[in-house]
Short mmCIF file of C-alpha atoms in Angstrom, two decimals:
data_model
loop_
_atom_site.label_atom_id
_atom_site.label_comp_id
_atom_site.label_asym_id
_atom_site.label_seq_id
_atom_site.Cartn_x
_atom_site.Cartn_y
_atom_site.Cartn_z
CA MET A 1 101.26 62.60 105.69
CA ASP A 2 100.09 61.28 102.20
CA ASN A 3 101.80 57.47 102.61
CA ARG A 4 101.63 56.94 98.53
CA PHE A 5 103.12 59.80 97.49
CA ASN A 6 105.51 60.63 100.46
CA VAL A 7 104.03 64.32 100.93
CA THR A 8 103.45 65.98 103.98
CA TYR A 9 99.98 68.38 104.09
CA ILE A 10 99.20 71.38 106.29
CA THR A 11 95.95 72.22 107.10
CA PHE A 12 94.72 76.20 107.90
CA ASP A 13 92.60 76.73 110.56
CA GLY A 14 92.64 80.08 110.60
CA HIS A 15 89.00 80.37 108.33
CA VAL A 16 86.09 81.53 109.68
CA GLU A 17 82.97 79.67 109.09
CA VAL A 18 84.52 78.90 105.78
CA HIS A 19 81.72 76.23 104.72
CA LYS A 20 78.96 78.66 105.65
CA TYR A 21 80.17 81.64 103.66
CA ARG A 22 82.38 80.11 101.05
CA TYR A 23 80.56 81.34 98.34
CA LEU A 24 80.72 85.20 100.05
CA TYR A 25 84.23 85.30 100.40
CA PHE A 26 84.87 83.83 96.92
CA VAL A 27 83.28 86.35 94.71
CA ILE A 28 84.57 88.90 97.20
CA MET A 29 88.10 87.75 96.94
CA PHE A 30 87.85 86.98 93.38
CA THR A 31 86.57 90.32 92.31
CA MET A 32 89.74 92.02 94.60
CA TYR A 33 92.22 90.20 92.72
CA ILE A 34 90.53 90.98 89.70
CA LEU A 35 90.63 94.72 90.20
CA ILE A 36 94.07 93.71 91.30
CA ILE A 37 95.30 92.41 87.99
CA SER A 38 93.48 94.78 85.52
CA SER A 39 94.00 98.09 88.08
CA ASN A 40 97.81 97.26 87.61
CA PHE A 41 98.03 96.48 84.53
CA THR A 42 96.07 99.15 82.89
CA ILE A 43 98.94 101.88 84.74
CA VAL A 44 102.03 99.78 83.73
CA SER A 45 100.71 99.69 80.24
CA ILE A 46 100.15 103.44 79.97
CA ILE A 47 103.47 103.61 81.31
CA VAL A 48 105.35 101.08 78.96
CA ILE A 49 103.77 102.80 75.85
CA HIS A 50 104.03 106.63 76.56
CA LYS A 51 107.79 107.39 76.18
CA SER A 52 107.43 110.47 78.08
CA LEU A 53 106.65 108.31 81.41
CA HIS A 54 109.98 106.44 80.53
CA GLU A 55 111.44 108.15 83.61
CA PRO A 56 112.72 106.89 87.20
CA MET A 57 109.31 107.62 89.19
CA TYR A 58 107.51 106.43 86.90
CA ILE A 59 109.90 102.72 86.62
CA PHE A 60 109.88 102.44 90.34
CA ILE A 61 105.85 102.89 90.10
CA ALA A 62 105.36 100.38 87.25
CA ALA A 63 107.95 97.86 89.17
CA LEU A 64 106.36 98.54 92.16
CA LEU A 65 102.75 97.87 90.59
CA ILE A 66 104.34 94.85 88.88
CA ASN A 67 105.72 93.45 92.45
CA SER A 68 101.41 93.87 93.92
CA VAL A 69 100.55 91.46 91.14
CA LEU A 70 103.61 88.73 91.79
CA PHE A 71 102.33 89.36 95.62
CA SER A 72 98.68 88.99 95.11
CA THR A 73 99.18 85.83 93.04
CA VAL A 74 101.09 84.02 95.69
CA ILE A 75 97.73 84.26 97.70
CA TYR A 76 95.10 85.18 95.68
CA PRO A 77 94.57 81.39 94.29
CA LYS A 78 95.75 79.30 96.81
CA LEU A 79 92.63 81.48 99.28
CA LEU A 80 89.83 81.13 95.84
CA ILE A 81 90.82 77.29 95.96
CA ASP A 82 90.69 76.90 99.73
CA PHE A 83 87.23 78.92 99.51
CA LEU A 84 85.45 76.50 97.58
CA SER A 85 87.22 73.02 98.89
CA GLU A 86 86.21 70.96 101.75
CA LYS A 87 89.30 70.70 103.32
CA GLN A 88 91.68 73.92 103.49
CA ILE A 89 95.73 72.25 102.92
CA ILE A 90 98.38 72.93 101.32
CA SER A 91 101.13 69.69 100.78
CA TYR A 92 104.63 71.43 102.83
CA PRO A 93 106.99 71.89 100.30
CA ALA A 94 104.29 74.60 98.33
CA CYS A 95 103.82 75.97 101.85
CA LEU A 96 107.47 76.32 102.16
CA PHE A 97 107.39 78.50 98.69
CA GLN A 98 104.17 80.35 99.23
CA TRP A 99 106.20 81.75 102.80
CA PHE A 100 109.37 82.56 100.57
CA SER A 101 107.50 84.25 97.84
CA TYR A 102 105.25 86.19 100.54
CA TYR A 103 108.05 87.35 102.38
CA SER A 104 110.59 87.84 99.39
CA LEU A 105 107.80 89.88 97.66
CA ALA A 106 107.02 91.86 100.81
CA GLY A 107 110.80 92.82 101.31
CA SER A 108 110.97 93.63 97.50
CA GLU A 109 107.81 96.37 98.63
CA PHE A 110 109.76 98.25 101.63
CA PHE A 111 113.20 98.29 98.80
CA LEU A 112 111.07 99.78 96.31
CA LEU A 113 109.09 102.03 98.32
CA SER A 114 112.56 103.07 99.28
CA VAL A 115 113.97 103.59 96.27
CA MET A 116 111.23 106.01 95.32
CA ALA A 117 111.71 108.30 98.25
CA TYR A 118 115.22 108.74 97.14
CA ASP A 119 114.27 109.15 93.90
CA ARG A 120 111.74 112.31 95.22
CA TYR A 121 114.65 113.38 97.93
CA VAL A 122 117.04 113.51 94.80
CA SER A 123 114.57 115.45 92.63
CA ILE A 124 113.58 118.07 95.18
CA CYS A 125 116.49 118.38 97.06
CA ASN A 126 119.42 118.44 94.04
CA PRO A 127 117.65 119.03 90.85
CA LEU A 128 120.86 120.12 89.47
CA GLN A 129 122.20 116.75 89.82
CA TYR A 130 119.21 114.89 89.56
CA SER A 131 120.26 113.50 86.10
CA THR A 132 123.24 112.92 86.79
CA ILE A 133 122.30 110.46 90.46
CA MET A 134 119.58 108.39 88.56
CA ARG A 135 121.06 107.32 85.25
CA LYS A 136 119.46 104.43 83.62
CA THR A 137 122.04 102.26 85.09
CA THR A 138 121.70 103.31 88.67
CA VAL A 139 117.90 102.74 88.13
CA ASN A 140 118.12 98.84 86.62
CA MET A 141 120.59 98.22 90.10
CA PHE A 142 118.15 99.18 91.79
CA LEU A 143 115.42 97.35 90.46
CA ILE A 144 117.84 94.07 90.58
CA CYS A 145 118.70 94.30 94.09
CA ALA A 146 115.36 95.25 94.95
CA TRP A 147 114.00 91.87 94.48
CA ILE A 148 117.65 89.95 94.36
CA LEU A 149 118.63 91.12 98.09
CA PRO A 150 115.18 90.34 99.77
CA ALA A 151 115.19 86.91 97.75
CA CYS A 152 118.40 85.87 98.97
CA GLN A 153 117.95 87.15 102.69
CA VAL A 154 114.01 84.45 102.70
CA LEU A 155 115.91 81.72 101.08
CA VAL A 156 117.87 81.19 104.22
CA PRO A 157 115.44 80.14 106.77
CA ILE A 158 113.79 78.07 103.68
CA LEU A 159 116.65 75.86 103.55
CA LEU A 160 116.75 75.22 107.23
CA SER A 161 113.51 74.49 107.41
CA VAL A 162 113.50 71.96 104.63
CA LYS A 163 116.20 69.84 106.76
CA LYS A 164 113.61 70.02 109.77
CA THR A 165 110.93 67.60 110.91
CA ILE A 166 107.74 68.97 111.93
CA CYS A 167 105.38 66.94 114.19
CA LYS A 168 102.28 69.26 113.77
CA PHE A 169 99.89 69.81 110.76
CA HIS A 170 97.85 72.81 111.56
CA LEU A 171 98.73 76.38 110.98
CA LYS A 172 96.32 78.95 112.60
CA GLY A 173 96.28 80.96 109.83
CA ILE A 174 94.76 81.53 106.33
CA LEU A 175 98.60 81.32 104.13
CA CYS A 176 101.82 80.21 105.10
CA ASN A 177 103.94 83.06 107.19
CA SER A 178 106.21 83.11 110.04
CA THR A 179 103.96 80.56 112.20
CA VAL A 180 105.40 77.72 110.19
CA HIS A 181 108.18 77.74 112.43
CA LYS A 182 105.23 75.65 115.29
CA LEU A 183 105.34 72.80 112.80
CA HIS A 184 108.88 71.89 113.90
CA CYS A 185 109.54 69.51 116.06
CA VAL A 186 112.14 71.42 117.88
CA SER A 187 112.13 74.94 117.90
CA SER A 188 115.57 76.48 115.91
CA ARG A 189 116.98 79.68 118.15
CA LEU A 190 119.20 80.82 115.51
CA LEU A 191 115.78 80.55 112.80
CA HIS A 192 114.38 82.64 115.64
CA ILE A 193 117.42 85.14 116.05
CA TYR A 194 118.00 85.86 112.18
CA GLY A 195 114.30 86.33 111.41
CA LEU A 196 114.47 89.16 113.56
CA VAL A 197 117.61 90.65 111.51
CA VAL A 198 116.05 90.05 108.50
CA PHE A 199 113.22 92.35 109.83
CA VAL A 200 115.37 94.60 110.85
CA THR A 201 117.09 95.22 107.54
CA SER A 202 114.12 94.69 105.31
CA VAL A 203 111.13 96.51 107.13
CA LEU A 204 112.54 98.88 110.11
CA PHE A 205 115.17 100.21 108.18
CA PRO A 206 113.73 101.15 104.78
CA VAL A 207 111.21 102.75 107.08
CA LEU A 208 113.42 104.59 108.92
CA PHE A 209 115.18 105.43 105.49
CA ILE A 210 111.80 106.68 104.05
CA PHE A 211 110.71 108.99 106.99
CA PHE A 212 114.04 110.54 106.66
CA THR A 213 113.76 111.56 102.77
CA TYR A 214 110.20 112.51 103.42
CA THR A 215 111.21 114.67 106.54
CA ARG A 216 114.48 116.30 104.43
CA ILE A 217 111.79 117.06 101.41
CA LEU A 218 109.03 118.61 103.85
CA VAL A 219 111.69 120.74 105.46
CA ILE A 220 112.67 122.30 102.42
CA SER A 221 109.51 122.13 100.48
CA TYR A 222 108.29 124.59 103.52
CA ARG A 223 110.73 126.99 102.22
CA CYS A 224 109.09 127.09 99.26
CA ARG A 225 105.60 127.95 98.81
CA GLY A 226 105.46 126.46 95.40
CA VAL A 227 105.53 122.97 96.38
CA ARG A 228 104.84 123.51 99.55
CA ARG A 229 101.24 121.70 98.88
CA LYS A 230 102.04 119.41 96.53
CA ALA A 231 104.87 118.35 98.57
CA ALA A 232 102.66 117.59 100.76
CA GLN A 233 99.59 115.99 98.94
CA THR A 234 102.48 113.63 97.56
CA CYS A 235 104.31 112.90 100.83
CA LEU A 236 101.59 112.40 103.51
CA PRO A 237 99.15 109.42 102.06
CA HIS A 238 102.47 107.51 100.92
CA LEU A 239 103.34 107.92 104.59
CA LEU A 240 100.02 106.50 105.80
CA VAL A 241 100.29 103.64 103.78
CA LEU A 242 103.91 102.98 104.74
CA ILE A 243 102.71 102.72 108.39
CA ASN A 244 99.94 101.11 107.70
CA PHE A 245 101.48 98.26 106.04
CA SER A 246 104.91 98.23 108.13
CA CYS A 247 102.25 97.43 111.32
CA LEU A 248 100.56 95.19 109.44
CA ILE A 249 104.13 93.22 108.72
CA ALA A 250 105.33 93.69 111.83
CA TYR A 251 102.36 92.02 113.42
CA ASP A 252 102.35 88.62 110.98
CA VAL A 253 106.64 88.51 111.56
CA LEU A 254 106.05 88.95 115.05
CA LEU A 255 102.97 86.79 115.47
CA ALA A 256 104.88 83.65 116.06
CA ARG A 257 107.61 84.72 118.14
CA LEU A 258 106.01 86.45 121.12
CA GLU A 259 103.78 83.24 120.61
CA LEU A 260 100.56 85.37 121.31
CA ASP A 261 96.96 83.47 121.80
CA VAL A 262 95.44 85.89 119.73
CA PRO A 263 91.49 85.38 118.77
CA ILE A 264 90.91 83.63 115.15
CA THR A 265 88.77 86.21 114.01
CA LEU A 266 91.18 88.69 114.54
CA ARG A 267 93.71 86.79 112.78
CA LEU A 268 91.75 86.15 109.83
CA ILE A 269 90.92 90.52 109.82
CA MET A 270 94.81 90.83 109.81
CA ALA A 271 95.52 88.14 107.52
CA LEU A 272 93.06 89.84 104.96
CA GLN A 273 94.46 93.76 105.37
CA ILE A 274 97.66 92.67 104.40
CA VAL A 275 95.94 90.94 101.40
CA THR A 276 93.75 93.83 100.35
CA TYR A 277 96.38 95.98 101.19
CA GLN A 278 97.74 96.53 97.39
CA PRO A 279 95.03 98.55 96.06
CA LEU A 280 95.08 101.17 98.81
CA LEU A 281 98.52 101.51 98.26
CA ILE A 282 98.34 101.78 94.32
CA GLN A 283 95.33 104.25 94.59
CA SER A 284 98.02 106.05 96.89
CA PHE A 285 100.91 106.75 94.97
CA MET A 286 98.67 107.05 91.71
CA ASP A 287 96.93 110.05 93.27
#
């Protein structure tokens, strides 16, 4: 607590040998961040410039890439500052903002992946009705919902947490995520239950929907030899990336609720996997 400005600061305890390897960490993460921004915006620029790519599939890809940049921007700049700082701290309001942005954008990621799966399902399974179903208004509605709905879901626990008193000032991690609950003096059962509901609706349901649509695509493609190989090459890499990200997010969300005593090194590795997930996603969708 800084009494001069009445601001509460939270200390990150998830860094491993940060004082010893701070410059190595900084160079690696800074390089990764620049690659994410440059590669994503290059592809988005290509989609914007070429009118032949102004199709729903490419519009959703551009939205996913923009979301990836926003997701990375919520994490990377603060990480880079922490690597070069003597103390890895963050104000409590800024921590809540990072928590909100982190999970709302992660939810948007799953929503956009679901929409992309639906788009491909319609194009392969109902090609004659594709132009009727995937109209411009429909695409715009999907894009708006992709960012608005997850943000509204995550905003509820944030507003509840603002009113809560915190008694702990150390987070066992490198960013503000679901472990913020552990800072509160009194644990809220309502917050835990609501968090699980959001996890089911924002992660589990989209994952099941994507598996269903891609299974239908593969079944139909299996009957048509002309598109069987192309469909397999398109769907299978995306499913592998989806499974990877889903497992990481599930670990991140359930970590605070199960109260597991996870070694600090493993926590750091898992957190960095989430941070570096974006380039893997981009390469998979653009292959």
